[in-house]
Amino acid sequence: MLEAENLSKKFGKELAVEDLSLEIKKGETVGLLGPNGAGKTTTMQMLSGLLKPDSGTVKVDNGNVKDIVSVVFQEVDYSSKLKVEEFLRMMAVLNENTEMLERVIRRVGLEDYRETLVPDLSGGNKKKVNIASGLLKNPEYLLLDEPTSGLDPRARKDVRDMIEVFTDDIGILVTTHSMEEAEKLCDRVIIIEDGAEVVSGSPDALISSIDAEFILKAEGDIPNGFKDRGVESSGFFEIRTDKPHILIRELVESGAIDSLENLSIEKPGLEDVFFEVTGRRYEEDN
């Protein structure tokens, strides 16, 4: 198990991570979620041993953290004019792990791109090259920073499917600001804000804590006659209901629906969990 206890980190006077604890077990995917600037990347740097915390500890059951933890950051410069197989062979040599090269290429689905120059790859395949580089360290724990960021829906699904295969052998931590991605990919999630945990648990358990089958969301003020049924924040409000058709009819009959913008009715998700525990709309931070 990879375990962090009471991690804290400041940059100057700015507190990036505050008293954060978490654990990752082999065979599971854990999501570290939060808005931009919440401290996700700083936490990942400390978990991988690349950044020393001001206080707190990171430990593993056996061995040294740097030897068995591999981190894959979001932004990688692929200006090198190497072909995919050449690039990954170089990474395998650097990690003294050439015997895993063929297995990793197959595992990430790059067999058909061996002779393609890395800069010429699609965004999704560049992500695969990035993750393959991390796997060539043969880690027990793999830390992925925003692995699906900037990809189209098909490429995001391809990367998600690839990550799901890895959890048979290793523990995975995924940082993301996409609550939807975390719902699909993660066994457990830890939602942080301003460097501190606000809530954690399995996506299903957290979502089921929302006491409603549906949530009506809209921009504007809560209409008169509905204020005791809704929650409001910064020009946005939501009303929870098990009978959305009746709620819509009431809004129509009262005339209140005419003043609302971007109205939607949705099943509860992790964004609603964030709203419940922080009192703020998640999209405001992204």
PDB file of C-alpha atoms in Angstrom:
ATOM      1  CA  MET A   1       0.000   0.000   0.000  1.00  0.00           C
ATOM      2  CA  LEU A   2       1.132   3.538  -0.814  1.00  0.00           C
ATOM      3  CA  GLU A   3       0.197   5.734   2.111  1.00  0.00           C
ATOM      4  CA  ALA A   4       0.461   9.458   2.768  1.00  0.00           C
ATOM      5  CA  GLU A   5      -0.154  10.922   6.195  1.00  0.00           C
ATOM      6  CA  ASN A   6      -0.811  14.585   6.972  1.00  0.00           C
ATOM      7  CA  LEU A   7       0.970  16.048   3.947  1.00  0.00           C
ATOM      8  CA  SER A   8       1.373  19.820   3.888  1.00  0.00           C
ATOM      9  CA  LYS A   9       3.243  22.059   1.447  1.00  0.00           C
ATOM     10  CA  LYS A  10       3.668  25.820   1.122  1.00  0.00           C
ATOM     11  CA  PHE A  11       5.127  27.845  -1.719  1.00  0.00           C
ATOM     12  CA  GLY A  12       6.090  31.126  -0.125  1.00  0.00           C
ATOM     13  CA  LYS A  13       3.023  32.212   1.834  1.00  0.00           C
ATOM     14  CA  GLU A  14       0.641  30.167  -0.314  1.00  0.00           C
ATOM     15  CA  LEU A  15      -0.554  26.907   1.225  1.00  0.00           C
ATOM     16  CA  ALA A  16      -0.823  24.396  -1.641  1.00  0.00           C
ATOM     17  CA  VAL A  17      -1.627  21.251   0.356  1.00  0.00           C
ATOM     18  CA  GLU A  18      -2.876  21.116   3.937  1.00  0.00           C
ATOM     19  CA  ASP A  19      -2.813  18.071   6.210  1.00  0.00           C
ATOM     20  CA  LEU A  20      -3.836  15.662   3.443  1.00  0.00           C
ATOM     21  CA  SER A  21      -3.899  11.912   4.057  1.00  0.00           C
ATOM     22  CA  LEU A  22      -4.667   9.163   1.545  1.00  0.00           C
ATOM     23  CA  GLU A  23      -3.862   5.579   0.636  1.00  0.00           C
ATOM     24  CA  ILE A  24      -3.695   3.593  -2.586  1.00  0.00           C
ATOM     25  CA  LYS A  25      -3.916  -0.192  -2.652  1.00  0.00           C
ATOM     26  CA  LYS A  26      -2.818  -2.472  -5.459  1.00  0.00           C
ATOM     27  CA  GLY A  27      -5.721  -3.397  -7.710  1.00  0.00           C
ATOM     28  CA  GLU A  28      -7.667  -0.163  -7.328  1.00  0.00           C
ATOM     29  CA  THR A  29      -7.945   3.175  -9.078  1.00  0.00           C
ATOM     30  CA  VAL A  30      -8.230   6.197  -6.816  1.00  0.00           C
ATOM     31  CA  GLY A  31      -9.274   9.604  -8.116  1.00  0.00           C
ATOM     32  CA  LEU A  32      -7.874  12.821  -6.671  1.00  0.00           C
ATOM     33  CA  LEU A  33     -10.416  15.426  -7.734  1.00  0.00           C
ATOM     34  CA  GLY A  34     -10.733  19.134  -7.384  1.00  0.00           C
ATOM     35  CA  PRO A  35     -10.856  22.423  -9.255  1.00  0.00           C
ATOM     36  CA  ASN A  36      -7.785  23.877 -10.920  1.00  0.00           C
ATOM     37  CA  GLY A  37      -5.352  25.056  -8.249  1.00  0.00           C
ATOM     38  CA  ALA A  38      -6.709  22.681  -5.595  1.00  0.00           C
ATOM     39  CA  GLY A  39      -3.288  21.074  -5.011  1.00  0.00           C
ATOM     40  CA  LYS A  40      -3.621  17.896  -7.073  1.00  0.00           C
ATOM     41  CA  THR A  41      -0.315  18.106  -8.960  1.00  0.00           C
ATOM     42  CA  THR A  42       1.598  19.182  -5.846  1.00  0.00           C
ATOM     43  CA  THR A  43       0.189  16.162  -4.013  1.00  0.00           C
ATOM     44  CA  MET A  44       1.267  13.879  -6.851  1.00  0.00           C
ATOM     45  CA  GLN A  45       4.791  15.304  -6.777  1.00  0.00           C
ATOM     46  CA  MET A  46       5.037  14.571  -3.052  1.00  0.00           C
ATOM     47  CA  LEU A  47       3.608  11.056  -3.424  1.00  0.00           C
ATOM     48  CA  SER A  48       6.218  10.216  -6.071  1.00  0.00           C
ATOM     49  CA  GLY A  49       9.142  11.555  -4.042  1.00  0.00           C
ATOM     50  CA  LEU A  50       9.833  14.376  -6.495  1.00  0.00           C
ATOM     51  CA  LEU A  51       8.866  17.067  -3.984  1.00  0.00           C
ATOM     52  CA  LYS A  52       9.586  17.035  -0.271  1.00  0.00           C
ATOM     53  CA  PRO A  53       6.596  17.927   1.915  1.00  0.00           C
ATOM     54  CA  ASP A  54       6.987  20.575   4.606  1.00  0.00           C
ATOM     55  CA  SER A  55       5.370  18.110   6.987  1.00  0.00           C
ATOM     56  CA  GLY A  56       3.857  14.647   6.802  1.00  0.00           C
ATOM     57  CA  THR A  57       5.119  11.349   5.421  1.00  0.00           C
ATOM     58  CA  VAL A  58       4.819   9.142   2.356  1.00  0.00           C
ATOM     59  CA  LYS A  59       5.569   5.441   2.725  1.00  0.00           C
ATOM     60  CA  VAL A  60       5.099   2.098   1.002  1.00  0.00           C
ATOM     61  CA  ASP A  61       4.841  -1.407   2.417  1.00  0.00           C
ATOM     62  CA  ASN A  62       8.211  -2.427   1.024  1.00  0.00           C
ATOM     63  CA  GLY A  63      11.023  -0.653  -0.726  1.00  0.00           C
ATOM     64  CA  ASN A  64      11.708   2.966  -1.530  1.00  0.00           C
ATOM     65  CA  VAL A  65       8.975   5.266  -2.852  1.00  0.00           C
ATOM     66  CA  LYS A  66      11.052   6.445  -5.818  1.00  0.00           C
ATOM     67  CA  ASP A  67      11.797   2.860  -6.850  1.00  0.00           C
ATOM     68  CA  ILE A  68       8.218   1.549  -6.997  1.00  0.00           C
ATOM     69  CA  VAL A  69       6.160   4.666  -7.785  1.00  0.00           C
ATOM     70  CA  SER A  70       6.018   6.052 -11.324  1.00  0.00           C
ATOM     71  CA  VAL A  71       4.462   9.424 -12.122  1.00  0.00           C
ATOM     72  CA  VAL A  72       3.136  10.532 -15.514  1.00  0.00           C
ATOM     73  CA  PHE A  73       2.568  14.267 -15.780  1.00  0.00           C
ATOM     74  CA  GLN A  74       0.058  15.947 -18.040  1.00  0.00           C
ATOM     75  CA  GLU A  75       2.378  18.025 -20.203  1.00  0.00           C
ATOM     76  CA  VAL A  76       5.196  16.318 -22.093  1.00  0.00           C
ATOM     77  CA  ASP A  77       7.301  17.849 -24.887  1.00  0.00           C
ATOM     78  CA  TYR A  78       7.457  15.469 -27.835  1.00  0.00           C
ATOM     79  CA  SER A  79       9.615  17.590 -30.126  1.00  0.00           C
ATOM     80  CA  SER A  80      12.079  14.725 -30.569  1.00  0.00           C
ATOM     81  CA  LYS A  81      11.973  13.241 -34.096  1.00  0.00           C
ATOM     82  CA  LEU A  82      11.942   9.666 -32.865  1.00  0.00           C
ATOM     83  CA  LYS A  83       9.548   6.952 -33.900  1.00  0.00           C
ATOM     84  CA  VAL A  84       7.276   5.451 -31.250  1.00  0.00           C
ATOM     85  CA  GLU A  85       9.286   2.258 -30.846  1.00  0.00           C
ATOM     86  CA  GLU A  86      12.586   4.173 -30.835  1.00  0.00           C
ATOM     87  CA  PHE A  87      11.331   6.550 -28.158  1.00  0.00           C
ATOM     88  CA  LEU A  88       9.979   3.784 -25.932  1.00  0.00           C
ATOM     89  CA  ARG A  89      13.129   1.711 -26.395  1.00  0.00           C
ATOM     90  CA  MET A  90      15.138   4.703 -25.183  1.00  0.00           C
ATOM     91  CA  MET A  91      12.855   4.952 -22.125  1.00  0.00           C
ATOM     92  CA  ALA A  92      13.238   1.212 -21.506  1.00  0.00           C
ATOM     93  CA  VAL A  93      17.029   1.509 -21.594  1.00  0.00           C
ATOM     94  CA  LEU A  94      16.933   4.455 -19.190  1.00  0.00           C
ATOM     95  CA  ASN A  95      14.826   2.368 -16.810  1.00  0.00           C
ATOM     96  CA  GLU A  96      17.001  -0.713 -17.339  1.00  0.00           C
ATOM     97  CA  ASN A  97      13.885  -2.624 -18.324  1.00  0.00           C
ATOM     98  CA  THR A  98      14.150  -3.529 -22.015  1.00  0.00           C
ATOM     99  CA  GLU A  99      12.520  -6.922 -21.440  1.00  0.00           C
ATOM    100  CA  MET A 100       9.152  -5.208 -20.841  1.00  0.00           C
ATOM    101  CA  LEU A 101       9.201  -3.115 -24.026  1.00  0.00           C
ATOM    102  CA  GLU A 102       7.129  -5.394 -26.269  1.00  0.00           C
ATOM    103  CA  ARG A 103       4.603  -6.149 -23.552  1.00  0.00           C
ATOM    104  CA  VAL A 104       4.078  -2.460 -22.784  1.00  0.00           C
ATOM    105  CA  ILE A 105       3.681  -1.521 -26.464  1.00  0.00           C
ATOM    106  CA  ARG A 106       0.957  -4.157 -26.825  1.00  0.00           C
ATOM    107  CA  ARG A 107      -0.656  -3.289 -23.525  1.00  0.00           C
ATOM    108  CA  VAL A 108      -1.189   0.372 -24.378  1.00  0.00           C
ATOM    109  CA  GLY A 109      -2.339  -0.384 -27.923  1.00  0.00           C
ATOM    110  CA  LEU A 110       0.524   1.133 -29.899  1.00  0.00           C
ATOM    111  CA  GLU A 111       1.399  -1.904 -32.048  1.00  0.00           C
ATOM    112  CA  ASP A 112       0.214  -0.201 -35.240  1.00  0.00           C
ATOM    113  CA  TYR A 113       2.180   2.995 -34.541  1.00  0.00           C
ATOM    114  CA  ARG A 114       5.699   1.622 -33.998  1.00  0.00           C
ATOM    115  CA  GLU A 115       7.064   3.417 -37.073  1.00  0.00           C
ATOM    116  CA  THR A 116       5.126   6.655 -36.578  1.00  0.00           C
ATOM    117  CA  LEU A 117       7.058   9.732 -35.470  1.00  0.00           C
ATOM    118  CA  VAL A 118       5.923  10.626 -31.950  1.00  0.00           C
ATOM    119  CA  PRO A 119       5.147  14.296 -32.782  1.00  0.00           C
ATOM    120  CA  ASP A 120       2.840  13.093 -35.587  1.00  0.00           C
ATOM    121  CA  LEU A 121       0.613  11.042 -33.261  1.00  0.00           C
ATOM    122  CA  SER A 122      -2.900  12.058 -32.297  1.00  0.00           C
ATOM    123  CA  GLY A 123      -3.443  13.519 -28.834  1.00  0.00           C
ATOM    124  CA  GLY A 124      -4.818  10.216 -27.544  1.00  0.00           C
ATOM    125  CA  ASN A 125      -1.850   8.203 -28.800  1.00  0.00           C
ATOM    126  CA  LYS A 126       0.600  10.732 -27.364  1.00  0.00           C
ATOM    127  CA  LYS A 127      -1.087  10.112 -24.011  1.00  0.00           C
ATOM    128  CA  LYS A 128      -0.551   6.381 -24.545  1.00  0.00           C
ATOM    129  CA  VAL A 129       3.143   6.960 -25.228  1.00  0.00           C
ATOM    130  CA  ASN A 130       3.316   9.047 -22.069  1.00  0.00           C
ATOM    131  CA  ILE A 131       1.678   6.318 -19.970  1.00  0.00           C
ATOM    132  CA  ALA A 132       3.826   3.629 -21.612  1.00  0.00           C
ATOM    133  CA  SER A 133       6.915   5.555 -20.511  1.00  0.00           C
ATOM    134  CA  GLY A 134       5.661   5.398 -16.942  1.00  0.00           C
ATOM    135  CA  LEU A 135       4.930   1.685 -17.164  1.00  0.00           C
ATOM    136  CA  LEU A 136       8.466   0.936 -18.363  1.00  0.00           C
ATOM    137  CA  LYS A 137       9.644   1.688 -14.852  1.00  0.00           C
ATOM    138  CA  ASN A 138       7.670  -1.451 -13.877  1.00  0.00           C
ATOM    139  CA  PRO A 139       6.015   0.377 -10.966  1.00  0.00           C
ATOM    140  CA  GLU A 140       3.820  -1.012  -8.235  1.00  0.00           C
ATOM    141  CA  TYR A 141       1.960   2.307  -8.178  1.00  0.00           C
ATOM    142  CA  LEU A 142       1.259   4.542 -11.179  1.00  0.00           C
ATOM    143  CA  LEU A 143       0.318   8.206 -10.715  1.00  0.00           C
ATOM    144  CA  LEU A 144      -1.423   9.802 -13.707  1.00  0.00           C
ATOM    145  CA  ASP A 145      -1.863  13.570 -13.885  1.00  0.00           C
ATOM    146  CA  GLU A 146      -4.978  14.490 -15.930  1.00  0.00           C
ATOM    147  CA  PRO A 147      -4.568  11.527 -18.333  1.00  0.00           C
ATOM    148  CA  THR A 148      -7.664  12.366 -20.419  1.00  0.00           C
ATOM    149  CA  SER A 149      -7.365  16.163 -20.407  1.00  0.00           C
ATOM    150  CA  GLY A 150      -7.675  17.783 -23.840  1.00  0.00           C
ATOM    151  CA  LEU A 151      -8.846  14.628 -25.612  1.00  0.00           C
ATOM    152  CA  ASP A 152     -11.986  14.107 -27.671  1.00  0.00           C
ATOM    153  CA  PRO A 153     -14.641  11.710 -26.275  1.00  0.00           C
ATOM    154  CA  ARG A 154     -13.417   8.688 -28.256  1.00  0.00           C
ATOM    155  CA  ALA A 155      -9.800   9.190 -27.211  1.00  0.00           C
ATOM    156  CA  ARG A 156     -10.861   9.695 -23.570  1.00  0.00           C
ATOM    157  CA  LYS A 157     -12.679   6.356 -23.650  1.00  0.00           C
ATOM    158  CA  ASP A 158      -9.653   4.631 -25.191  1.00  0.00           C
ATOM    159  CA  VAL A 159      -7.396   5.949 -22.423  1.00  0.00           C
ATOM    160  CA  ARG A 160      -9.943   5.017 -19.720  1.00  0.00           C
ATOM    161  CA  ASP A 161     -10.209   1.478 -21.099  1.00  0.00           C
ATOM    162  CA  MET A 162      -6.430   1.194 -21.125  1.00  0.00           C
ATOM    163  CA  ILE A 163      -6.129   2.370 -17.511  1.00  0.00           C
ATOM    164  CA  GLU A 164      -8.759  -0.119 -16.344  1.00  0.00           C
ATOM    165  CA  VAL A 165      -6.595  -2.987 -17.627  1.00  0.00           C
ATOM    166  CA  PHE A 166      -3.645  -1.904 -15.466  1.00  0.00           C
ATOM    167  CA  THR A 167      -5.473  -2.197 -12.126  1.00  0.00           C
ATOM    168  CA  ASP A 168      -5.108  -5.981 -12.184  1.00  0.00           C
ATOM    169  CA  ASP A 169      -1.434  -5.565 -11.301  1.00  0.00           C
ATOM    170  CA  ILE A 170      -0.829  -2.140  -9.771  1.00  0.00           C
ATOM    171  CA  GLY A 171      -2.403   0.662  -7.779  1.00  0.00           C
ATOM    172  CA  ILE A 172      -3.335   3.778  -9.738  1.00  0.00           C
ATOM    173  CA  LEU A 173      -3.930   7.357  -8.670  1.00  0.00           C
ATOM    174  CA  VAL A 174      -5.585   9.611 -11.248  1.00  0.00           C
ATOM    175  CA  THR A 175      -5.808  13.362 -10.810  1.00  0.00           C
ATOM    176  CA  THR A 176      -8.588  15.081 -12.712  1.00  0.00           C
ATOM    177  CA  HIS A 177     -10.908  18.051 -12.541  1.00  0.00           C
ATOM    178  CA  SER A 178     -13.562  16.065 -14.453  1.00  0.00           C
ATOM    179  CA  MET A 179     -16.098  14.622 -12.032  1.00  0.00           C
ATOM    180  CA  GLU A 180     -17.700  12.706 -14.900  1.00  0.00           C
ATOM    181  CA  GLU A 181     -14.428  10.971 -15.752  1.00  0.00           C
ATOM    182  CA  ALA A 182     -13.902   9.994 -12.121  1.00  0.00           C
ATOM    183  CA  GLU A 183     -17.383   8.479 -11.870  1.00  0.00           C
ATOM    184  CA  LYS A 184     -16.568   6.196 -14.805  1.00  0.00           C
ATOM    185  CA  LEU A 185     -13.002   5.269 -13.898  1.00  0.00           C
ATOM    186  CA  CYS A 186     -12.402   5.297 -10.153  1.00  0.00           C
ATOM    187  CA  ASP A 187     -13.104   2.831  -7.354  1.00  0.00           C
ATOM    188  CA  ARG A 188     -12.665   5.598  -4.776  1.00  0.00           C
ATOM    189  CA  VAL A 189     -12.386   9.362  -5.011  1.00  0.00           C
ATOM    190  CA  ILE A 190     -10.903  12.033  -2.787  1.00  0.00           C
ATOM    191  CA  ILE A 191     -12.254  15.508  -3.483  1.00  0.00           C
ATOM    192  CA  ILE A 192      -9.976  18.342  -2.382  1.00  0.00           C
ATOM    193  CA  GLU A 193     -10.332  22.088  -2.280  1.00  0.00           C
ATOM    194  CA  ASP A 194      -7.584  24.572  -1.370  1.00  0.00           C
ATOM    195  CA  GLY A 195      -5.266  21.641  -0.714  1.00  0.00           C
ATOM    196  CA  ALA A 196      -7.457  19.924   1.878  1.00  0.00           C
ATOM    197  CA  GLU A 197      -9.863  16.991   1.660  1.00  0.00           C
ATOM    198  CA  VAL A 198     -13.538  17.882   1.710  1.00  0.00           C
ATOM    199  CA  VAL A 199     -15.021  14.408   1.175  1.00  0.00           C
ATOM    200  CA  SER A 200     -13.975  10.912   0.089  1.00  0.00           C
ATOM    201  CA  GLY A 201     -15.521   7.545  -0.694  1.00  0.00           C
ATOM    202  CA  SER A 202     -16.679   5.449  -3.618  1.00  0.00           C
ATOM    203  CA  PRO A 203     -18.491   7.414  -6.350  1.00  0.00           C
ATOM    204  CA  ASP A 204     -21.653   5.349  -5.859  1.00  0.00           C
ATOM    205  CA  ALA A 205     -21.690   5.887  -2.088  1.00  0.00           C
ATOM    206  CA  LEU A 206     -21.071   9.629  -2.370  1.00  0.00           C
ATOM    207  CA  ILE A 207     -23.706  10.097  -5.061  1.00  0.00           C
ATOM    208  CA  SER A 208     -26.260   8.010  -3.170  1.00  0.00           C
ATOM    209  CA  SER A 209     -25.861  10.402  -0.220  1.00  0.00           C
ATOM    210  CA  ILE A 210     -27.724  13.002  -2.314  1.00  0.00           C
ATOM    211  CA  ASP A 211     -31.286  12.588  -1.112  1.00  0.00           C
ATOM    212  CA  ALA A 212     -33.091  12.948  -4.433  1.00  0.00           C
ATOM    213  CA  GLU A 213     -33.630  11.081  -7.678  1.00  0.00           C
ATOM    214  CA  PHE A 214     -33.260  14.221  -9.804  1.00  0.00           C
ATOM    215  CA  ILE A 215     -31.887  17.742  -9.494  1.00  0.00           C
ATOM    216  CA  LEU A 216     -33.247  20.751 -11.358  1.00  0.00           C
ATOM    217  CA  LYS A 217     -30.482  23.268 -12.065  1.00  0.00           C
ATOM    218  CA  ALA A 218     -30.789  26.768 -13.458  1.00  0.00           C
ATOM    219  CA  GLU A 219     -29.118  30.165 -13.559  1.00  0.00           C
ATOM    220  CA  GLY A 220     -30.911  33.032 -11.870  1.00  0.00           C
ATOM    221  CA  ASP A 221     -32.547  33.597  -8.503  1.00  0.00           C
ATOM    222  CA  ILE A 222     -34.727  30.961  -6.902  1.00  0.00           C
ATOM    223  CA  PRO A 223     -38.307  31.970  -7.784  1.00  0.00           C
ATOM    224  CA  ASN A 224     -40.654  33.104  -5.059  1.00  0.00           C
ATOM    225  CA  GLY A 225     -42.611  30.178  -3.743  1.00  0.00           C
ATOM    226  CA  PHE A 226     -39.676  27.800  -4.267  1.00  0.00           C
ATOM    227  CA  LYS A 227     -37.035  29.325  -1.981  1.00  0.00           C
ATOM    228  CA  ASP A 228     -37.622  26.836   0.835  1.00  0.00           C
ATOM    229  CA  ARG A 229     -37.049  23.960  -1.590  1.00  0.00           C
ATOM    230  CA  GLY A 230     -33.808  25.059  -3.222  1.00  0.00           C
ATOM    231  CA  VAL A 231     -30.176  25.971  -2.594  1.00  0.00           C
ATOM    232  CA  GLU A 232     -28.617  29.069  -4.152  1.00  0.00           C
ATOM    233  CA  SER A 233     -25.038  30.139  -4.886  1.00  0.00           C
ATOM    234  CA  SER A 234     -23.653  32.968  -7.052  1.00  0.00           C
ATOM    235  CA  GLY A 235     -26.511  33.276  -9.522  1.00  0.00           C
ATOM    236  CA  PHE A 236     -27.098  29.524  -9.686  1.00  0.00           C
ATOM    237  CA  PHE A 237     -29.616  27.377  -7.853  1.00  0.00           C
ATOM    238  CA  GLU A 238     -30.782  23.804  -7.692  1.00  0.00           C
ATOM    239  CA  ILE A 239     -33.922  22.112  -6.450  1.00  0.00           C
ATOM    240  CA  ARG A 240     -33.936  18.427  -5.610  1.00  0.00           C
ATOM    241  CA  THR A 241     -36.969  16.353  -6.438  1.00  0.00           C
ATOM    242  CA  ASP A 242     -38.169  12.799  -6.979  1.00  0.00           C
ATOM    243  CA  LYS A 243     -40.920  14.030  -9.320  1.00  0.00           C
ATOM    244  CA  PRO A 244     -39.373  16.408 -11.865  1.00  0.00           C
ATOM    245  CA  HIS A 245     -42.470  16.514 -14.077  1.00  0.00           C
ATOM    246  CA  ILE A 246     -44.502  17.948 -11.195  1.00  0.00           C
ATOM    247  CA  LEU A 247     -41.791  20.520 -10.377  1.00  0.00           C
ATOM    248  CA  ILE A 248     -41.645  21.677 -14.008  1.00  0.00           C
ATOM    249  CA  ARG A 249     -45.426  21.999 -14.109  1.00  0.00           C
ATOM    250  CA  GLU A 250     -45.363  24.128 -10.958  1.00  0.00           C
ATOM    251  CA  LEU A 251     -42.705  26.403 -12.454  1.00  0.00           C
ATOM    252  CA  VAL A 252     -44.726  26.775 -15.661  1.00  0.00           C
ATOM    253  CA  GLU A 253     -48.001  27.474 -13.884  1.00  0.00           C
ATOM    254  CA  SER A 254     -46.387  30.068 -11.621  1.00  0.00           C
ATOM    255  CA  GLY A 255     -44.721  31.800 -14.573  1.00  0.00           C
ATOM    256  CA  ALA A 256     -41.366  31.478 -12.824  1.00  0.00           C
ATOM    257  CA  ILE A 257     -39.859  29.359 -15.591  1.00  0.00           C
ATOM    258  CA  ASP A 258     -39.711  32.376 -17.932  1.00  0.00           C
ATOM    259  CA  SER A 259     -36.999  34.035 -15.830  1.00  0.00           C
ATOM    260  CA  LEU A 260     -34.682  31.014 -15.715  1.00  0.00           C
ATOM    261  CA  GLU A 261     -31.703  30.369 -17.989  1.00  0.00           C
ATOM    262  CA  ASN A 262     -29.811  27.175 -18.827  1.00  0.00           C
ATOM    263  CA  LEU A 263     -32.363  25.028 -17.048  1.00  0.00           C
ATOM    264  CA  SER A 264     -31.647  21.303 -16.859  1.00  0.00           C
ATOM    265  CA  ILE A 265     -32.831  18.250 -14.970  1.00  0.00           C
ATOM    266  CA  GLU A 266     -30.135  15.699 -14.166  1.00  0.00           C
ATOM    267  CA  LYS A 267     -29.450  12.628 -12.099  1.00  0.00           C
ATOM    268  CA  PRO A 268     -27.148  13.448  -9.150  1.00  0.00           C
ATOM    269  CA  GLY A 269     -23.389  13.181  -9.716  1.00  0.00           C
ATOM    270  CA  LEU A 270     -20.108  14.020  -8.028  1.00  0.00           C
ATOM    271  CA  GLU A 271     -20.473  17.689  -8.979  1.00  0.00           C
ATOM    272  CA  ASP A 272     -23.572  17.756  -6.773  1.00  0.00           C
ATOM    273  CA  VAL A 273     -21.598  16.164  -3.942  1.00  0.00           C
ATOM    274  CA  PHE A 274     -19.065  18.997  -4.290  1.00  0.00           C
ATOM    275  CA  PHE A 275     -21.886  21.566  -4.212  1.00  0.00           C
ATOM    276  CA  GLU A 276     -23.355  19.984  -1.106  1.00  0.00           C
ATOM    277  CA  VAL A 277     -20.145  19.938   0.921  1.00  0.00           C
ATOM    278  CA  THR A 278     -18.738  23.303  -0.214  1.00  0.00           C
ATOM    279  CA  GLY A 279     -21.835  25.343  -1.007  1.00  0.00           C
ATOM    280  CA  ARG A 280     -20.311  26.346  -4.337  1.00  0.00           C
ATOM    281  CA  ARG A 281     -20.939  25.245  -7.905  1.00  0.00           C
ATOM    282  CA  TYR A 282     -18.058  23.152  -9.209  1.00  0.00           C
ATOM    283  CA  GLU A 283     -17.992  24.742 -12.677  1.00  0.00           C
ATOM    284  CA  GLU A 284     -17.200  28.108 -11.102  1.00  0.00           C
ATOM    285  CA  ASP A 285     -13.666  26.864 -10.447  1.00  0.00           C
ATOM    286  CA  ASN A 286     -12.842  25.477 -13.888  1.00  0.00           C
TER     287      ASN A 286
END
